[in-house]
mmCIF file of C-alpha atoms and ligand atoms in Angstrom:
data_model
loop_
_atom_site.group_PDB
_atom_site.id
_atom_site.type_symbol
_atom_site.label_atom_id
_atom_site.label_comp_id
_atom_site.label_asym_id
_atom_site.label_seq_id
_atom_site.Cartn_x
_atom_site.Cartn_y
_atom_site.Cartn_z
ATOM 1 C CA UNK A 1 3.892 8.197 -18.234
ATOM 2 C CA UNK A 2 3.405 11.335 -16.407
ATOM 3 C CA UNK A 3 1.278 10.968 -13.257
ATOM 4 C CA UNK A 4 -0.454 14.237 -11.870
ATOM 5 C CA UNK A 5 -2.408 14.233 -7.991
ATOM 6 C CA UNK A 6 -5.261 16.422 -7.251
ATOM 7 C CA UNK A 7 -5.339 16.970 -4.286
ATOM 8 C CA UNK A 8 -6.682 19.275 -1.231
ATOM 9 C CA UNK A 9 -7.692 18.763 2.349
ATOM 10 C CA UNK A 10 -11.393 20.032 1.930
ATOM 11 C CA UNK A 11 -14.002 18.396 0.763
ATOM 12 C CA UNK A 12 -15.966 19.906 -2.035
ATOM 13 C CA UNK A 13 -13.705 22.364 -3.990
ATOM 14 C CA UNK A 14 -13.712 20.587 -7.253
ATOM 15 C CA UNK A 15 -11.108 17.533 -6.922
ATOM 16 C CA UNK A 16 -13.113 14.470 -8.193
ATOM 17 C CA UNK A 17 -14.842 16.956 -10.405
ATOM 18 C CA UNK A 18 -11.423 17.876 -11.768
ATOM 19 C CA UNK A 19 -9.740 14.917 -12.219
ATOM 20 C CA UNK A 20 -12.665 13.567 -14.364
ATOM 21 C CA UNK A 21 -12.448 16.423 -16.612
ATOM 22 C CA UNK A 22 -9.104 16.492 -17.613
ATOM 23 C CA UNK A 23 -9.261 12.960 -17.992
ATOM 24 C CA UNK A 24 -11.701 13.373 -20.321
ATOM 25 C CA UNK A 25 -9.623 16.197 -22.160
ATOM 26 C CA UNK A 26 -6.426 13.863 -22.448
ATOM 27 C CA UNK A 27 -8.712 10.928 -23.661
ATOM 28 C CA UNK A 28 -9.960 13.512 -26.413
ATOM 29 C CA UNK A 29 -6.268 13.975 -27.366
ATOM 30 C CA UNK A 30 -5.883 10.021 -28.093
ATOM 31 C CA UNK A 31 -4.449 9.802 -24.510
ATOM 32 C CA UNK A 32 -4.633 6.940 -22.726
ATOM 33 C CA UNK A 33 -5.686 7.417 -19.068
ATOM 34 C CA UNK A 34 -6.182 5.879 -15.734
ATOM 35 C CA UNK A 35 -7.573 7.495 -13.019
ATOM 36 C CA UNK A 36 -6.642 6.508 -9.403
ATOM 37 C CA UNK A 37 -9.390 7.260 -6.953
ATOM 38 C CA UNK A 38 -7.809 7.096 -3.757
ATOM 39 C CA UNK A 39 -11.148 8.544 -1.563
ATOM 40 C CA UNK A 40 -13.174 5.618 0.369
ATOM 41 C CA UNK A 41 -16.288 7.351 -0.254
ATOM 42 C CA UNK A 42 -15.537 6.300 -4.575
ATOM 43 C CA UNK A 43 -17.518 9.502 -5.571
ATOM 44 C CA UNK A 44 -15.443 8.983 -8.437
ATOM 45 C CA UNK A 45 -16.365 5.453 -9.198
ATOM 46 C CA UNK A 46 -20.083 6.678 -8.505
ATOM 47 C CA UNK A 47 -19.561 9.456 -11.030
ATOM 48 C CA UNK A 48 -18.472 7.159 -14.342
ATOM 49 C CA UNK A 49 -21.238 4.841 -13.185
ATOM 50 C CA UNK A 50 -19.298 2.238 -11.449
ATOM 51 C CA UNK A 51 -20.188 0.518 -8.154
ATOM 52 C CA UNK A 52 -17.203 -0.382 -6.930
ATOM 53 C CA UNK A 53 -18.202 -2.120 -3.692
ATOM 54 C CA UNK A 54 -19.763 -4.684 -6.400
ATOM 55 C CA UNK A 55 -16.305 -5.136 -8.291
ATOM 56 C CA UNK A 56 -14.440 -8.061 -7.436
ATOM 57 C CA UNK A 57 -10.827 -5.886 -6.789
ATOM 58 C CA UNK A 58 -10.081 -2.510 -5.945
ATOM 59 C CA UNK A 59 -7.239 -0.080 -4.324
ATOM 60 C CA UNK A 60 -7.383 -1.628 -0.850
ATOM 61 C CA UNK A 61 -6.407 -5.044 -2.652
ATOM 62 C CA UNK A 62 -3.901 -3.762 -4.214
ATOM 63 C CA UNK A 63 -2.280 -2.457 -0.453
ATOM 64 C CA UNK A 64 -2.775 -5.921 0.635
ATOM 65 C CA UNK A 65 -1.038 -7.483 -2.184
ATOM 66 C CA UNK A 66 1.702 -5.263 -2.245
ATOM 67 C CA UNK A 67 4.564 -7.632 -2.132
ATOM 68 C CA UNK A 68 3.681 -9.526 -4.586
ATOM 69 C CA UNK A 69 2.519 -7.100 -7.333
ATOM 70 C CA UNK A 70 3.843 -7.453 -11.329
ATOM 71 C CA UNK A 71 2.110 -5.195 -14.143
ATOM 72 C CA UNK A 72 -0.243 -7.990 -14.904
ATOM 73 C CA UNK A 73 -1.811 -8.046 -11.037
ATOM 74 C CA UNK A 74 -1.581 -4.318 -10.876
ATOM 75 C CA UNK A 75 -3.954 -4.297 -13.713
ATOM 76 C CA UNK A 76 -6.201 -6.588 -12.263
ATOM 77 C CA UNK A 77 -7.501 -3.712 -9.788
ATOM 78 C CA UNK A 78 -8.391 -1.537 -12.945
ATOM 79 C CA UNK A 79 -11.388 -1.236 -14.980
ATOM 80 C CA UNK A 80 -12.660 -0.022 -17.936
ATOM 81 C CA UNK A 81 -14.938 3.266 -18.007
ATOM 82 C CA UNK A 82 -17.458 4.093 -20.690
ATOM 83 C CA UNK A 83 -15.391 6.334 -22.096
ATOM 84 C CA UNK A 84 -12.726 4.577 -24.734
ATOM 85 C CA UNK A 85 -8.984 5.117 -23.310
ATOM 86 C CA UNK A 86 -10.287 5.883 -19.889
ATOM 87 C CA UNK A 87 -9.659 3.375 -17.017
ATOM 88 C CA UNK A 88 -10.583 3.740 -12.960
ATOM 89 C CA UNK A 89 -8.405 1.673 -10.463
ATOM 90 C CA UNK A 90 -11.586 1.972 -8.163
ATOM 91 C CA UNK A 91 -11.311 2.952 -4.504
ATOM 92 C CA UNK A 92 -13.861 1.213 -2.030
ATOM 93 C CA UNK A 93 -15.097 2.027 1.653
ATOM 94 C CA UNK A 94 -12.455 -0.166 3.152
ATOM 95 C CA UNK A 95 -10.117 1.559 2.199
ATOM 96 C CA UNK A 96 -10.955 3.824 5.391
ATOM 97 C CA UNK A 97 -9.288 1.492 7.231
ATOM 98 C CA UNK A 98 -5.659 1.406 5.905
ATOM 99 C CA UNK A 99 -4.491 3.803 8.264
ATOM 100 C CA UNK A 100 -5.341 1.824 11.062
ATOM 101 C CA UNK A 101 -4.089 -1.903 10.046
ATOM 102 C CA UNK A 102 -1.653 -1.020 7.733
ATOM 103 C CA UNK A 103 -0.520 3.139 8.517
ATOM 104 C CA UNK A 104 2.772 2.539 10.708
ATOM 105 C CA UNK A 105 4.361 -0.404 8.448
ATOM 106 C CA UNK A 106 7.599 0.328 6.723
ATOM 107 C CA UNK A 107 7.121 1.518 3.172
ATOM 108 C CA UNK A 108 3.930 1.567 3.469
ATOM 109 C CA UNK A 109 3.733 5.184 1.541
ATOM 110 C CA UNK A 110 5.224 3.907 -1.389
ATOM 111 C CA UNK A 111 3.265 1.430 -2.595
ATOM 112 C CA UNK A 112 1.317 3.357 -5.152
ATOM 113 C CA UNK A 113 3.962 4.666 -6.419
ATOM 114 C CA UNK A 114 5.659 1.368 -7.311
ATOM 115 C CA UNK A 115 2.501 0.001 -8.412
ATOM 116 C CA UNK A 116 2.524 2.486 -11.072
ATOM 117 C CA UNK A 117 6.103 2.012 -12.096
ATOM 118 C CA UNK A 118 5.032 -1.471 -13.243
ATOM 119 C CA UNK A 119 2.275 -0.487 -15.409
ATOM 120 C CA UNK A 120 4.438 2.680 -17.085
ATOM 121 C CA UNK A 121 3.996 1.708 -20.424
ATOM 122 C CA UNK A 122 0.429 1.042 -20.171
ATOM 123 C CA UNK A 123 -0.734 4.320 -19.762
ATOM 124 C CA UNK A 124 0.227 8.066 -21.073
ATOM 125 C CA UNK A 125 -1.398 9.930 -18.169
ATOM 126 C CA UNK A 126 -2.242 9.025 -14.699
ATOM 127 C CA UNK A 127 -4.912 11.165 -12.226
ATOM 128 C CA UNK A 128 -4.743 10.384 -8.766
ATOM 129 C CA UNK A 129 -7.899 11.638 -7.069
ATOM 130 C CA UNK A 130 -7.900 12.237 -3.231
ATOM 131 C CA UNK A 131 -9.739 12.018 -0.224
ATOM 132 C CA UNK A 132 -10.158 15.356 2.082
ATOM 133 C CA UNK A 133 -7.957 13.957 4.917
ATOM 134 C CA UNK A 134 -4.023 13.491 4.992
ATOM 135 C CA UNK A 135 -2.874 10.126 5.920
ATOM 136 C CA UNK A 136 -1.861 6.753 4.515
ATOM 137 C CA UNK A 137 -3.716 7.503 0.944
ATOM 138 C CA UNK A 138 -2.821 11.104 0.162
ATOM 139 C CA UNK A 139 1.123 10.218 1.764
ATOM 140 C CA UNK A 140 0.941 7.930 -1.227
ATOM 141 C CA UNK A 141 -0.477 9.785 -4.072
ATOM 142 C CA UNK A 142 1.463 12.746 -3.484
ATOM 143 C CA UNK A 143 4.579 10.393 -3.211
ATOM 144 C CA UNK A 144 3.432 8.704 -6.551
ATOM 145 C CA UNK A 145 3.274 12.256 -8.796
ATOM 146 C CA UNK A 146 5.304 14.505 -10.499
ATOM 147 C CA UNK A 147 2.823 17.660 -10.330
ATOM 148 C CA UNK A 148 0.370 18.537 -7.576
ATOM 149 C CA UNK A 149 -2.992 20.481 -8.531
ATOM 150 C CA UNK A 150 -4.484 21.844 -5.684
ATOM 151 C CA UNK A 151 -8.256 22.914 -6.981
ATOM 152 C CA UNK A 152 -9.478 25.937 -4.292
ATOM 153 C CA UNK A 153 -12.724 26.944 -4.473
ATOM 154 C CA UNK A 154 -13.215 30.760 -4.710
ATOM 155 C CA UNK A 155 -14.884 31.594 -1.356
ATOM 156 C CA UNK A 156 -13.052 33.051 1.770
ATOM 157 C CA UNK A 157 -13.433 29.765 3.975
ATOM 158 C CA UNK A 158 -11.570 27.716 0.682
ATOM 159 C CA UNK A 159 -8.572 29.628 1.270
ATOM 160 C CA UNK A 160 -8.037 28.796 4.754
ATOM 161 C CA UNK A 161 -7.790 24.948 3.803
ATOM 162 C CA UNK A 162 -5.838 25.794 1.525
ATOM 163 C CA UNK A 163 -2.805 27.331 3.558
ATOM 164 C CA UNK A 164 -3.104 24.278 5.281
ATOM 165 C CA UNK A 165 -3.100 21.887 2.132
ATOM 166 C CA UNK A 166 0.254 23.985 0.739
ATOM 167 C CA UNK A 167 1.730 23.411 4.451
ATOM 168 C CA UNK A 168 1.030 19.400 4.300
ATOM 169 C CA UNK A 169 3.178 19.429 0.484
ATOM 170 C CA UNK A 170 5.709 21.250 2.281
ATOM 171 C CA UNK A 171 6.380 19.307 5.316
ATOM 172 C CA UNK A 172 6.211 16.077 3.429
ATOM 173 C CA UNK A 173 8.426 17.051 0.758
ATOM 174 C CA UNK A 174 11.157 18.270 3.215
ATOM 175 C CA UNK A 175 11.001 14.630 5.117
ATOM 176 C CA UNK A 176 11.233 13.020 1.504
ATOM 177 C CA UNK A 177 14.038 15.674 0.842
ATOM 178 C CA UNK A 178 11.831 16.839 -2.390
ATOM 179 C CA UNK A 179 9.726 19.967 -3.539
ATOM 180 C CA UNK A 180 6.300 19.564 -5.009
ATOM 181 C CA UNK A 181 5.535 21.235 -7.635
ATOM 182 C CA UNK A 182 2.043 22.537 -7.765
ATOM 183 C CA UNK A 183 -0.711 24.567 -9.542
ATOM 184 C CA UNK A 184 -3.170 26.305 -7.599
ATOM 185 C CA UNK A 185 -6.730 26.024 -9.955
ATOM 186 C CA UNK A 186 -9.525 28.678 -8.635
ATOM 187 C CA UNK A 187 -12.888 26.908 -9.016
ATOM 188 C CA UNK A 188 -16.212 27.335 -9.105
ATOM 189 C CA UNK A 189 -15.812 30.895 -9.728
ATOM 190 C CA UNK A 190 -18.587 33.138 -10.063
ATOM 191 C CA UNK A 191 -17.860 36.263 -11.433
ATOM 192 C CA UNK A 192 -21.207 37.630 -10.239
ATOM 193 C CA UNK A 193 -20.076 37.426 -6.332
ATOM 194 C CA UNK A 194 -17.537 39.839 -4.747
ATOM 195 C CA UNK A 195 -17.047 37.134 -2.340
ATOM 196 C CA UNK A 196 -15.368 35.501 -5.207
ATOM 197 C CA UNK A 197 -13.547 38.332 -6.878
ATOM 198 C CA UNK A 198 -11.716 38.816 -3.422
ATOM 199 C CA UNK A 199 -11.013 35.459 -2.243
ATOM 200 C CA UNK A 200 -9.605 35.747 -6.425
ATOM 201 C CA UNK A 201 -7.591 38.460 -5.264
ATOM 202 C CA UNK A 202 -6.552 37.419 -1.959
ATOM 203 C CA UNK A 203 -5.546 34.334 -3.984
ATOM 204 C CA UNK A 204 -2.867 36.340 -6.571
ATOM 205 C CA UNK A 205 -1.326 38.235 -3.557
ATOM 206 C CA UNK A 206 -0.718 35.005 -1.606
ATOM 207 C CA UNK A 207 0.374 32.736 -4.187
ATOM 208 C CA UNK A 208 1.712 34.380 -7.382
ATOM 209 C CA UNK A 209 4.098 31.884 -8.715
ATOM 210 C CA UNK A 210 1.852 28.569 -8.180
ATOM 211 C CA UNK A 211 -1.790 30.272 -9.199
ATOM 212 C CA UNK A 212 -2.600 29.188 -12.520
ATOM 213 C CA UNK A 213 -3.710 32.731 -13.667
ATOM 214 C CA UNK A 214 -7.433 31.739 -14.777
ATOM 215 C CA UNK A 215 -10.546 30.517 -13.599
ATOM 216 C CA UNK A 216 -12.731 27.544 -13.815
ATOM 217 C CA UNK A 217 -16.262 29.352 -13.506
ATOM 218 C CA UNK A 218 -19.320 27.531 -11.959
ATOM 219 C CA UNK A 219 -21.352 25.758 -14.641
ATOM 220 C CA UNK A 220 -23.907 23.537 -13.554
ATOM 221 C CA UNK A 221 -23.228 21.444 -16.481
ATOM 222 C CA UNK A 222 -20.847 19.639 -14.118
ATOM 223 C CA UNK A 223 -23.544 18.489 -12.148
ATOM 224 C CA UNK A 224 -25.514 17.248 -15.208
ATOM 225 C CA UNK A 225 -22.211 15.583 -16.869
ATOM 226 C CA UNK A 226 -22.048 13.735 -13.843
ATOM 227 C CA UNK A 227 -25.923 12.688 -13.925
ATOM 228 C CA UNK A 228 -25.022 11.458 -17.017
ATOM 229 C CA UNK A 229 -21.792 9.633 -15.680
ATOM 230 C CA UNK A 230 -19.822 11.266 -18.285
ATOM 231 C CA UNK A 231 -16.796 13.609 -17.876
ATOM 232 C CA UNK A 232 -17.336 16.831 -19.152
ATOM 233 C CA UNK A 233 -15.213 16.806 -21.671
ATOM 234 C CA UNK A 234 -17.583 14.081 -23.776
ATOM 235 C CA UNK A 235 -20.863 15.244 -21.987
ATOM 236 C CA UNK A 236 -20.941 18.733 -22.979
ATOM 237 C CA UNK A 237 -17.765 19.766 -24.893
ATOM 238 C CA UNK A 238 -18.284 23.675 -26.133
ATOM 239 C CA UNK A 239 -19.297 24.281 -22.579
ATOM 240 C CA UNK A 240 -17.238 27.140 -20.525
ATOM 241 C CA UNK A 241 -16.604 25.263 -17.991
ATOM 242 C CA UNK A 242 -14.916 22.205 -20.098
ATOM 243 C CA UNK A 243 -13.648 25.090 -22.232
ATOM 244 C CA UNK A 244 -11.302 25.884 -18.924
ATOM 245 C CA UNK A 245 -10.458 22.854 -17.912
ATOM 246 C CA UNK A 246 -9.450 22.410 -21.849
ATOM 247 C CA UNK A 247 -6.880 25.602 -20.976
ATOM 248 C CA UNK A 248 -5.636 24.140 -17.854
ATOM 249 C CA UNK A 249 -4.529 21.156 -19.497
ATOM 250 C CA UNK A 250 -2.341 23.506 -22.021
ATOM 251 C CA UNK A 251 -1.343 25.051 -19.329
ATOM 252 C CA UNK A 252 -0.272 22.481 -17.357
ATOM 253 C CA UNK A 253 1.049 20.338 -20.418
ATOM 254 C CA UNK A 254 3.361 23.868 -21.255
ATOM 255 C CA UNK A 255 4.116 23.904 -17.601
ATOM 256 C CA UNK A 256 6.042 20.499 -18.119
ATOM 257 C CA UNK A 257 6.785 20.157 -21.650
ATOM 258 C CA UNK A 258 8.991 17.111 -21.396
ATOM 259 C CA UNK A 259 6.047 14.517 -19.878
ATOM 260 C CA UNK A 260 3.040 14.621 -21.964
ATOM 261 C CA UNK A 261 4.003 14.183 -26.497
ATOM 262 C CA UNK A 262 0.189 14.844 -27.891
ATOM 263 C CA UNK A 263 0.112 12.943 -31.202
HETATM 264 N N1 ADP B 301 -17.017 24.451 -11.626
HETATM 265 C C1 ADP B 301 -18.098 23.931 -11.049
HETATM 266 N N2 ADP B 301 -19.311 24.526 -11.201
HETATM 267 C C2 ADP B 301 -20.412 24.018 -10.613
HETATM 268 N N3 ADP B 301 -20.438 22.913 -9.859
HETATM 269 C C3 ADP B 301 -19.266 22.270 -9.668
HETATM 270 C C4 ADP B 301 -18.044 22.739 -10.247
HETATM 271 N N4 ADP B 301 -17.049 21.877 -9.866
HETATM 272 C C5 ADP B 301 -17.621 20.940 -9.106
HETATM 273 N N5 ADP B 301 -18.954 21.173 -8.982
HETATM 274 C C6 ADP B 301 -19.920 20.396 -8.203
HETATM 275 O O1 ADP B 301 -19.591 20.585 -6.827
HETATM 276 C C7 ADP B 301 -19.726 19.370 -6.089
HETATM 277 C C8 ADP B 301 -18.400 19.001 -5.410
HETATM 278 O O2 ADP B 301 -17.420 18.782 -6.401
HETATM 279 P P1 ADP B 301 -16.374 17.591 -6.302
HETATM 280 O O3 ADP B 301 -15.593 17.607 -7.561
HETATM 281 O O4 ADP B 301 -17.049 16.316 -5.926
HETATM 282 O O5 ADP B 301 -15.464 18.091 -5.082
HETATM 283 P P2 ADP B 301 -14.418 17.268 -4.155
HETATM 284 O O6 ADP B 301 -13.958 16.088 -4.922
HETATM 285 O O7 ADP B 301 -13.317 18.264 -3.882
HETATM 286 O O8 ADP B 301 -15.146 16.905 -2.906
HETATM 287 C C9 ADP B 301 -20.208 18.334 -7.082
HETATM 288 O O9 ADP B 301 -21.606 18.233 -6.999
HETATM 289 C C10 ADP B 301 -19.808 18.911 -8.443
HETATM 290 O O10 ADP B 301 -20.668 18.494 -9.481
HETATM 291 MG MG1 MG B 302 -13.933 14.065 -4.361
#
């Protein structure tokens, strides 16, 4: 099971947007997928069409049960999406709370990651979604992955969270005695702007090695797939902008050939 975060401490650069669209892309590749939302506000839940304050379990269970979990309870805080293959372990508002009652408790950043480990062979692919804020949530989704995608959007102010985002992954992966990998993914590009042709450039002088070397361009059939609660991928499939996310994925997948067999 390989388990990817997307993650970045602004709001509005393309995370939940991202995660649901190469979701969609592994589904279409007979993957099977869960998706993690890990954000109180559930835009991600909202997107596939799920309420999740109505759903009788969610994330923030799952923290509170944590000492007891086995695969079978674990899955008892996922649901099924519209999509065949996909699931969402759902993330609700109280969730905005862990840091508070739960935050300074002793293995309390690892939970996630365990969780995981005891559904492993239930799943091929697993997308952690994140809120804009580092604490309890993020400490545990970047603590649960293998590969960090940090989705900037192409505008000068994006690339100031960003230096901060890249400083979070290192300081935590020096106190965990680790080094994330990560892909930096340029969205929302338009190719019309110089404001985004230089941030574009300011982003390939700052961070050769980690940029993934393309773009994912604005295309507002984003905002109509998720009208539609659809990913991308299934809502409008020859589109440009699923056509990038569609190279991402290879390039991601050829990043790390030894997680992901397609069959
Ligand atoms: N490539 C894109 N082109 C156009 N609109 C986009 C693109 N990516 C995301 N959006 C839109 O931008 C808004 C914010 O995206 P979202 O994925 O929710 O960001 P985040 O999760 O980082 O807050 C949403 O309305 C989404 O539909
Ligand atoms: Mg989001």
């Amino acid at each position: 099971m390989k388990i990817w975060t997307i993650a970045n401490q602004k709001g509005g650069v393309g995370k939940t947007t991202t995660v649901a669209s190469l979701a969609g892309s592994f589904v279409k590749r007979g993957q099977r997928v869960l998706m993690v939302d890990t954000d109180p506000h559930a835009s991600l839940g909202y997107y596939l069409g799920i309420d999740s304050e109505q759903l009788p379990s969610s994330l923030y269970n799952l923290f509170l049960a944590n000492k007891t979990l086995t695969a079978d309870t674990v899955q008892m805080h996922i649901v099924p999406t519209n999509v065949e293959g996909l699931d969402l372990m759902p993330a609700t508002m109280a969730l905005a709370t862990l840091d508070r009652s739960l935050g300074h408790q002793e293995g309390m950043g690892l939970i996630l990651k365990k969780a995981l480990q005891l559904i492993e062979d239930r799943y091929d692919v697993v997308l952690i979604d994140c809120p804009p804020v580092l604490g309890v949530l993020m400490v545990n989704a970047l603590a649960a992955s293998e590969h960090i995608i940090v989705p900037v959007q192409t505008e000068f102010l994006a690339l100031k969270g960003l230096d901060r985002m890249v400083k979070t992954m290192l300081l935590m992966g020096r106190s965990k005695k680790v080094s994330y990998s990560y892909t930096i993914v340029p969205t929302m590009f338009d190719k019309r702007t110089r404001a985004a042709s230089a941030a574009l450039l300011q982003l390939t002088q700052d961070y050769n090695e980690e940029l993934w070397q393309d773009v994912i361009p604005v295309d507002t059939k984003f905002r109509d797939a998720s009208l539609s609660h659809l990913p991308a991928s299934h809502y409008a499939p020859s589109s440009r902008g699923v056509k990038a996310y569609n190279r991402l994925l290879e390039y991601l997948i050829a990043k790390e050939p030894s997680h992901v067999k397609l069959g």
